[in-house]
Amino acid sequence: MNQDELKKKVAEYVLKYIPFNTIIGIGTGSTVSYFIDALSTIKHLIKGVVSSSHSSTLKLKNFGFSIYDLNKVNKIMVYIDGADEINHQLQMIKGGGAALTREKIIASVANKFICIVDKSKYVKYLGSFPLPIEVIPIACNYVINKMNKFGGICKCRNNVITENGNIIIDVYNLKIYDPIKLENSINLIDGVVTVGLFANRKADLLLIGTEYGVEKIYC
Ligand code: 5RP
């Protein structure tokens, strides 16, 4: 099976974890796009959704889901999202689709974060995938200078402005041995909105699509 087939497989499998009559948090990306397709088959059993991006919202609207503003919602039972990398402690790099800030907020509100990935995303150490950082535009050079002490090579993502009006700096060639420490340190740099390390708010359950079935890893 190719990567897309594995993404689709895990995106369909996660349906069995969806609580009925509640509001579901929805992430962003191609795996989530397959998940929205699958969720549409049980739309009548779902109260509504909170979405992390315009692209997910558009697709959800096309299927006729009720979209809720996060500020109008008291509780999100479950948040479903993909990841760019996830380690054995279920800490993640996210933000390949530039939606990291909204994803992190909804993940923080949710009772349970279920991460759905194909097997290529499951790694021992985070950092082979460039680490995204959402930054206020005026702080770009300042943040890049501050990032020098962590190693890695910073590059501004070309032609990308986030839905919050900010830029993305991608940090290449990191080997992340202590994700919580790095997340906390980067968050302290002035001008950083969010770093795409989800180490403090990690996933509660990981579902991995493989040729042999879906592997489940609990936190
Ligand atoms: C978007 C994300 C996505 O979850 C991540 O990029 C994975 O995407 P895909 O499912 O397309 O591989 O963090 O900001």
JSON list of N, CA and C and ligand atoms in Angstrom, two decimals, residues 3-4 7 27-34 52-53 79 81-85 93-101 103 115-118 121 129 132 157 196 198, ligand 1:
[
{"chain": "A", "resi": 3, "resn": "GLN", "atom": "N", "xyz": [1.52, 5.51, 0.61]},
{"chain": "A", "resi": 3, "resn": "GLN", "atom": "CA", "xyz": [1.31, 6.37, 1.79]},
{"chain": "A", "resi": 3, "resn": "GLN", "atom": "C", "xyz": [-0.13, 6.88, 1.86]},
{"chain": "A", "resi": 4, "resn": "ASP", "atom": "N", "xyz": [-0.68, 7.26, 0.72]},
{"chain": "A", "resi": 4, "resn": "ASP", "atom": "CA", "xyz": [-2.05, 7.79, 0.72]},
{"chain": "A", "resi": 4, "resn": "ASP", "atom": "C", "xyz": [-3.06, 6.72, 1.14]},
{"chain": "A", "resi": 7, "resn": "LYS", "atom": "N", "xyz": [-2.87, 6.43, 4.85]},
{"chain": "A", "resi": 7, "resn": "LYS", "atom": "CA", "xyz": [-3.54, 7.58, 5.49]},
{"chain": "A", "resi": 7, "resn": "LYS", "atom": "C", "xyz": [-5.06, 7.36, 5.50]},
{"chain": "A", "resi": 27, "resn": "GLY", "atom": "N", "xyz": [-8.49, 18.66, 12.80]},
{"chain": "A", "resi": 27, "resn": "GLY", "atom": "CA", "xyz": [-7.22, 19.24, 12.39]},
{"chain": "A", "resi": 27, "resn": "GLY", "atom": "C", "xyz": [-7.16, 19.59, 10.92]},
{"chain": "A", "resi": 28, "resn": "THR", "atom": "N", "xyz": [-5.96, 19.50, 10.37]},
{"chain": "A", "resi": 28, "resn": "THR", "atom": "CA", "xyz": [-5.70, 19.95, 8.99]},
{"chain": "A", "resi": 28, "resn": "THR", "atom": "C", "xyz": [-4.74, 18.98, 8.31]},
{"chain": "A", "resi": 29, "resn": "GLY", "atom": "N", "xyz": [-4.86, 18.87, 6.99]},
{"chain": "A", "resi": 29, "resn": "GLY", "atom": "CA", "xyz": [-3.89, 18.05, 6.24]},
{"chain": "A", "resi": 29, "resn": "GLY", "atom": "C", "xyz": [-4.58, 16.97, 5.43]},
{"chain": "A", "resi": 30, "resn": "SER", "atom": "N", "xyz": [-3.77, 16.20, 4.72]},
{"chain": "A", "resi": 30, "resn": "SER", "atom": "CA", "xyz": [-4.35, 15.20, 3.81]},
{"chain": "A", "resi": 30, "resn": "SER", "atom": "C", "xyz": [-4.95, 14.02, 4.56]},
{"chain": "A", "resi": 31, "resn": "THR", "atom": "N", "xyz": [-4.36, 13.65, 5.71]},
{"chain": "A", "resi": 31, "resn": "THR", "atom": "CA", "xyz": [-4.92, 12.53, 6.49]},
{"chain": "A", "resi": 31, "resn": "THR", "atom": "C", "xyz": [-6.28, 12.96, 7.05]},
{"chain": "A", "resi": 32, "resn": "VAL", "atom": "N", "xyz": [-6.32, 14.19, 7.55]},
{"chain": "A", "resi": 32, "resn": "VAL", "atom": "CA", "xyz": [-7.58, 14.72, 8.09]},
{"chain": "A", "resi": 32, "resn": "VAL", "atom": "C", "xyz": [-8.62, 14.86, 6.97]},
{"chain": "A", "resi": 33, "resn": "SER", "atom": "N", "xyz": [-8.18, 15.18, 5.78]},
{"chain": "A", "resi": 33, "resn": "SER", "atom": "CA", "xyz": [-9.12, 15.29, 4.67]},
{"chain": "A", "resi": 33, "resn": "SER", "atom": "C", "xyz": [-9.81, 13.93, 4.43]},
{"chain": "A", "resi": 34, "resn": "TYR", "atom": "N", "xyz": [-9.03, 12.85, 4.50]},
{"chain": "A", "resi": 34, "resn": "TYR", "atom": "CA", "xyz": [-9.65, 11.51, 4.39]},
{"chain": "A", "resi": 34, "resn": "TYR", "atom": "C", "xyz": [-10.60, 11.28, 5.58]},
{"chain": "A", "resi": 52, "resn": "SER", "atom": "N", "xyz": [-9.71, 23.63, 12.50]},
{"chain": "A", "resi": 52, "resn": "SER", "atom": "CA", "xyz": [-8.43, 24.33, 12.74]},
{"chain": "A", "resi": 52, "resn": "SER", "atom": "C", "xyz": [-7.94, 25.14, 11.54]},
{"chain": "A", "resi": 53, "resn": "SER", "atom": "N", "xyz": [-8.67, 25.10, 10.42]},
{"chain": "A", "resi": 53, "resn": "SER", "atom": "CA", "xyz": [-8.17, 25.84, 9.24]},
{"chain": "A", "resi": 53, "resn": "SER", "atom": "C", "xyz": [-9.28, 26.10, 8.24]},
{"chain": "A", "resi": 79, "resn": "TYR", "atom": "N", "xyz": [-10.22, 15.45, 19.79]},
{"chain": "A", "resi": 79, "resn": "TYR", "atom": "CA", "xyz": [-9.62, 16.20, 18.68]},
{"chain": "A", "resi": 79, "resn": "TYR", "atom": "C", "xyz": [-8.88, 15.19, 17.80]},
{"chain": "A", "resi": 81, "resn": "ASP", "atom": "N", "xyz": [-6.35, 14.70, 14.57]},
{"chain": "A", "resi": 81, "resn": "ASP", "atom": "CA", "xyz": [-5.43, 15.41, 13.68]},
{"chain": "A", "resi": 81, "resn": "ASP", "atom": "C", "xyz": [-4.28, 14.48, 13.28]},
{"chain": "A", "resi": 82, "resn": "GLY", "atom": "N", "xyz": [-3.60, 14.85, 12.21]},
{"chain": "A", "resi": 82, "resn": "GLY", "atom": "CA", "xyz": [-2.40, 14.14, 11.77]},
{"chain": "A", "resi": 82, "resn": "GLY", "atom": "C", "xyz": [-1.17, 14.75, 12.42]},
{"chain": "A", "resi": 83, "resn": "ALA", "atom": "N", "xyz": [0.00, 14.37, 11.92]},
{"chain": "A", "resi": 83, "resn": "ALA", "atom": "CA", "xyz": [1.26, 14.93, 12.42]},
{"chain": "A", "resi": 83, "resn": "ALA", "atom": "C", "xyz": [2.30, 14.78, 11.32]},
{"chain": "A", "resi": 84, "resn": "ASP", "atom": "N", "xyz": [3.33, 15.60, 11.41]},
{"chain": "A", "resi": 84, "resn": "ASP", "atom": "CA", "xyz": [4.45, 15.45, 10.46]},
{"chain": "A", "resi": 84, "resn": "ASP", "atom": "C", "xyz": [5.44, 14.41, 10.98]},
{"chain": "A", "resi": 85, "resn": "GLU", "atom": "N", "xyz": [5.59, 14.36, 12.30]},
{"chain": "A", "resi": 85, "resn": "GLU", "atom": "CA", "xyz": [6.39, 13.31, 12.95]},
{"chain": "A", "resi": 85, "resn": "GLU", "atom": "C", "xyz": [5.78, 13.08, 14.33]},
{"chain": "A", "resi": 93, "resn": "ILE", "atom": "N", "xyz": [5.85, 16.75, 15.93]},
{"chain": "A", "resi": 93, "resn": "ILE", "atom": "CA", "xyz": [6.06, 17.96, 15.14]},
{"chain": "A", "resi": 93, "resn": "ILE", "atom": "C", "xyz": [4.85, 18.11, 14.25]},
{"chain": "A", "resi": 94, "resn": "LYS", "atom": "N", "xyz": [4.25, 19.31, 14.29]},
{"chain": "A", "resi": 94, "resn": "LYS", "atom": "CA", "xyz": [3.12, 19.62, 13.44]},
{"chain": "A", "resi": 94, "resn": "LYS", "atom": "C", "xyz": [3.31, 21.00, 12.82]},
{"chain": "A", "resi": 95, "resn": "GLY", "atom": "N", "xyz": [2.52, 21.30, 11.79]},
{"chain": "A", "resi": 95, "resn": "GLY", "atom": "CA", "xyz": [2.62, 22.63, 11.19]},
{"chain": "A", "resi": 95, "resn": "GLY", "atom": "C", "xyz": [3.08, 22.60, 9.75]},
{"chain": "A", "resi": 96, "resn": "GLY", "atom": "N", "xyz": [3.22, 21.39, 9.20]},
{"chain": "A", "resi": 96, "resn": "GLY", "atom": "CA", "xyz": [3.56, 21.28, 7.77]},
{"chain": "A", "resi": 96, "resn": "GLY", "atom": "C", "xyz": [2.55, 22.05, 6.92]},
{"chain": "A", "resi": 97, "resn": "GLY", "atom": "N", "xyz": [1.31, 22.10, 7.39]},
{"chain": "A", "resi": 97, "resn": "GLY", "atom": "CA", "xyz": [0.26, 22.83, 6.66]},
{"chain": "A", "resi": 97, "resn": "GLY", "atom": "C", "xyz": [0.05, 24.24, 7.19]},
{"chain": "A", "resi": 98, "resn": "ALA", "atom": "N", "xyz": [0.95, 24.69, 8.07]},
{"chain": "A", "resi": 98, "resn": "ALA", "atom": "CA", "xyz": [0.95, 26.08, 8.60]},
{"chain": "A", "resi": 98, "resn": "ALA", "atom": "C", "xyz": [-0.23, 26.39, 9.53]},
{"chain": "A", "resi": 99, "resn": "ALA", "atom": "N", "xyz": [-0.92, 25.34, 10.00]},
{"chain": "A", "resi": 99, "resn": "ALA", "atom": "CA", "xyz": [-2.09, 25.59, 10.86]},
{"chain": "A", "resi": 99, "resn": "ALA", "atom": "C", "xyz": [-1.77, 25.31, 12.33]},
{"chain": "A", "resi": 100, "resn": "LEU", "atom": "N", "xyz": [-0.49, 25.33, 12.68]},
{"chain": "A", "resi": 100, "resn": "LEU", "atom": "CA", "xyz": [-0.05, 24.85, 14.00]},
{"chain": "A", "resi": 100, "resn": "LEU", "atom": "C", "xyz": [-0.68, 25.58, 15.18]},
{"chain": "A", "resi": 101, "resn": "THR", "atom": "N", "xyz": [-0.87, 26.91, 15.07]},
{"chain": "A", "resi": 101, "resn": "THR", "atom": "CA", "xyz": [-1.37, 27.65, 16.23]},
{"chain": "A", "resi": 101, "resn": "THR", "atom": "C", "xyz": [-2.81, 27.26, 16.56]},
{"chain": "A", "resi": 103, "resn": "GLU", "atom": "N", "xyz": [-4.27, 24.58, 15.63]},
{"chain": "A", "resi": 103, "resn": "GLU", "atom": "CA", "xyz": [-4.27, 23.16, 16.01]},
{"chain": "A", "resi": 103, "resn": "GLU", "atom": "C", "xyz": [-3.89, 23.00, 17.48]},
{"chain": "A", "resi": 115, "resn": "CYS", "atom": "N", "xyz": [-4.17, 11.06, 17.42]},
{"chain": "A", "resi": 115, "resn": "CYS", "atom": "CA", "xyz": [-3.34, 11.37, 16.26]},
{"chain": "A", "resi": 115, "resn": "CYS", "atom": "C", "xyz": [-3.41, 10.22, 15.27]},
{"chain": "A", "resi": 116, "resn": "ILE", "atom": "N", "xyz": [-3.64, 10.57, 14.00]},
{"chain": "A", "resi": 116, "resn": "ILE", "atom": "CA", "xyz": [-3.74, 9.53, 12.96]},
{"chain": "A", "resi": 116, "resn": "ILE", "atom": "C", "xyz": [-2.63, 9.76, 11.93]},
{"chain": "A", "resi": 117, "resn": "VAL", "atom": "N", "xyz": [-1.80, 8.75, 11.74]},
{"chain": "A", "resi": 117, "resn": "VAL", "atom": "CA", "xyz": [-0.68, 8.89, 10.79]},
{"chain": "A", "resi": 117, "resn": "VAL", "atom": "C", "xyz": [-0.47, 7.60, 10.02]},
{"chain": "A", "resi": 118, "resn": "ASP", "atom": "N", "xyz": [0.23, 7.72, 8.89]},
{"chain": "A", "resi": 118, "resn": "ASP", "atom": "CA", "xyz": [0.74, 6.52, 8.23]},
{"chain": "A", "resi": 118, "resn": "ASP", "atom": "C", "xyz": [2.08, 6.19, 8.89]},
{"chain": "A", "resi": 121, "resn": "LYS", "atom": "N", "xyz": [5.49, 8.33, 9.64]},
{"chain": "A", "resi": 121, "resn": "LYS", "atom": "CA", "xyz": [5.58, 9.47, 10.56]},
{"chain": "A", "resi": 121, "resn": "LYS", "atom": "C", "xyz": [6.07, 9.09, 11.96]},
{"chain": "A", "resi": 129, "resn": "PHE", "atom": "N", "xyz": [11.97, 16.04, 10.22]},
{"chain": "A", "resi": 129, "resn": "PHE", "atom": "CA", "xyz": [11.05, 16.98, 9.56]},
{"chain": "A", "resi": 129, "resn": "PHE", "atom": "C", "xyz": [11.35, 18.37, 10.09]},
{"chain": "A", "resi": 132, "resn": "PRO", "atom": "N", "xyz": [8.41, 23.74, 12.31]},
{"chain": "A", "resi": 132, "resn": "PRO", "atom": "CA", "xyz": [7.81, 25.03, 11.97]},
{"chain": "A", "resi": 132, "resn": "PRO", "atom": "C", "xyz": [7.64, 25.92, 13.21]},
{"chain": "A", "resi": 157, "resn": "ARG", "atom": "N", "xyz": [9.52, 30.20, 5.32]},
{"chain": "A", "resi": 157, "resn": "ARG", "atom": "CA", "xyz": [8.75, 29.47, 4.31]},
{"chain": "A", "resi": 157, "resn": "ARG", "atom": "C", "xyz": [8.25, 30.47, 3.27]},
{"chain": "A", "resi": 196, "resn": "GLY", "atom": "N", "xyz": [5.80, 24.49, 16.46]},
{"chain": "A", "resi": 196, "resn": "GLY", "atom": "CA", "xyz": [5.08, 23.28, 16.07]},
{"chain": "A", "resi": 196, "resn": "GLY", "atom": "C", "xyz": [5.50, 22.02, 16.80]},
{"chain": "A", "resi": 198, "resn": "PHE", "atom": "N", "xyz": [4.59, 19.69, 19.71]},
{"chain": "A", "resi": 198, "resn": "PHE", "atom": "CA", "xyz": [3.47, 19.37, 20.60]},
{"chain": "A", "resi": 198, "resn": "PHE", "atom": "C", "xyz": [4.00, 18.36, 21.60]},
{"chain": "B", "resi": 1, "resn": "5RP", "atom": "C1", "xyz": [-0.90, 20.79, 9.46]},
{"chain": "B", "resi": 1, "resn": "5RP", "atom": "C2", "xyz": [-0.40, 19.59, 10.21]},
{"chain": "B", "resi": 1, "resn": "5RP", "atom": "C3", "xyz": [-0.71, 18.25, 9.64]},
{"chain": "B", "resi": 1, "resn": "5RP", "atom": "O1", "xyz": [-1.28, 17.46, 10.61]},
{"chain": "B", "resi": 1, "resn": "5RP", "atom": "C4", "xyz": [0.58, 17.62, 9.18]},
{"chain": "B", "resi": 1, "resn": "5RP", "atom": "O2", "xyz": [1.24, 18.49, 8.28]},
{"chain": "B", "resi": 1, "resn": "5RP", "atom": "C5", "xyz": [0.34, 16.25, 8.52]},
{"chain": "B", "resi": 1, "resn": "5RP", "atom": "O3", "xyz": [-0.26, 16.44, 7.28]},
{"chain": "B", "resi": 1, "resn": "5RP", "atom": "P1", "xyz": [-0.63, 15.23, 6.31]},
{"chain": "B", "resi": 1, "resn": "5RP", "atom": "O4", "xyz": [-1.76, 14.49, 6.95]},
{"chain": "B", "resi": 1, "resn": "5RP", "atom": "O5", "xyz": [-1.03, 15.90, 5.02]},
{"chain": "B", "resi": 1, "resn": "5RP", "atom": "O6", "xyz": [0.59, 14.36, 6.14]},
{"chain": "B", "resi": 1, "resn": "5RP", "atom": "O7", "xyz": [0.22, 19.69, 11.23]},
{"chain": "B", "resi": 1, "resn": "5RP", "atom": "O8", "xyz": [-0.48, 21.99, 10.06]}
]
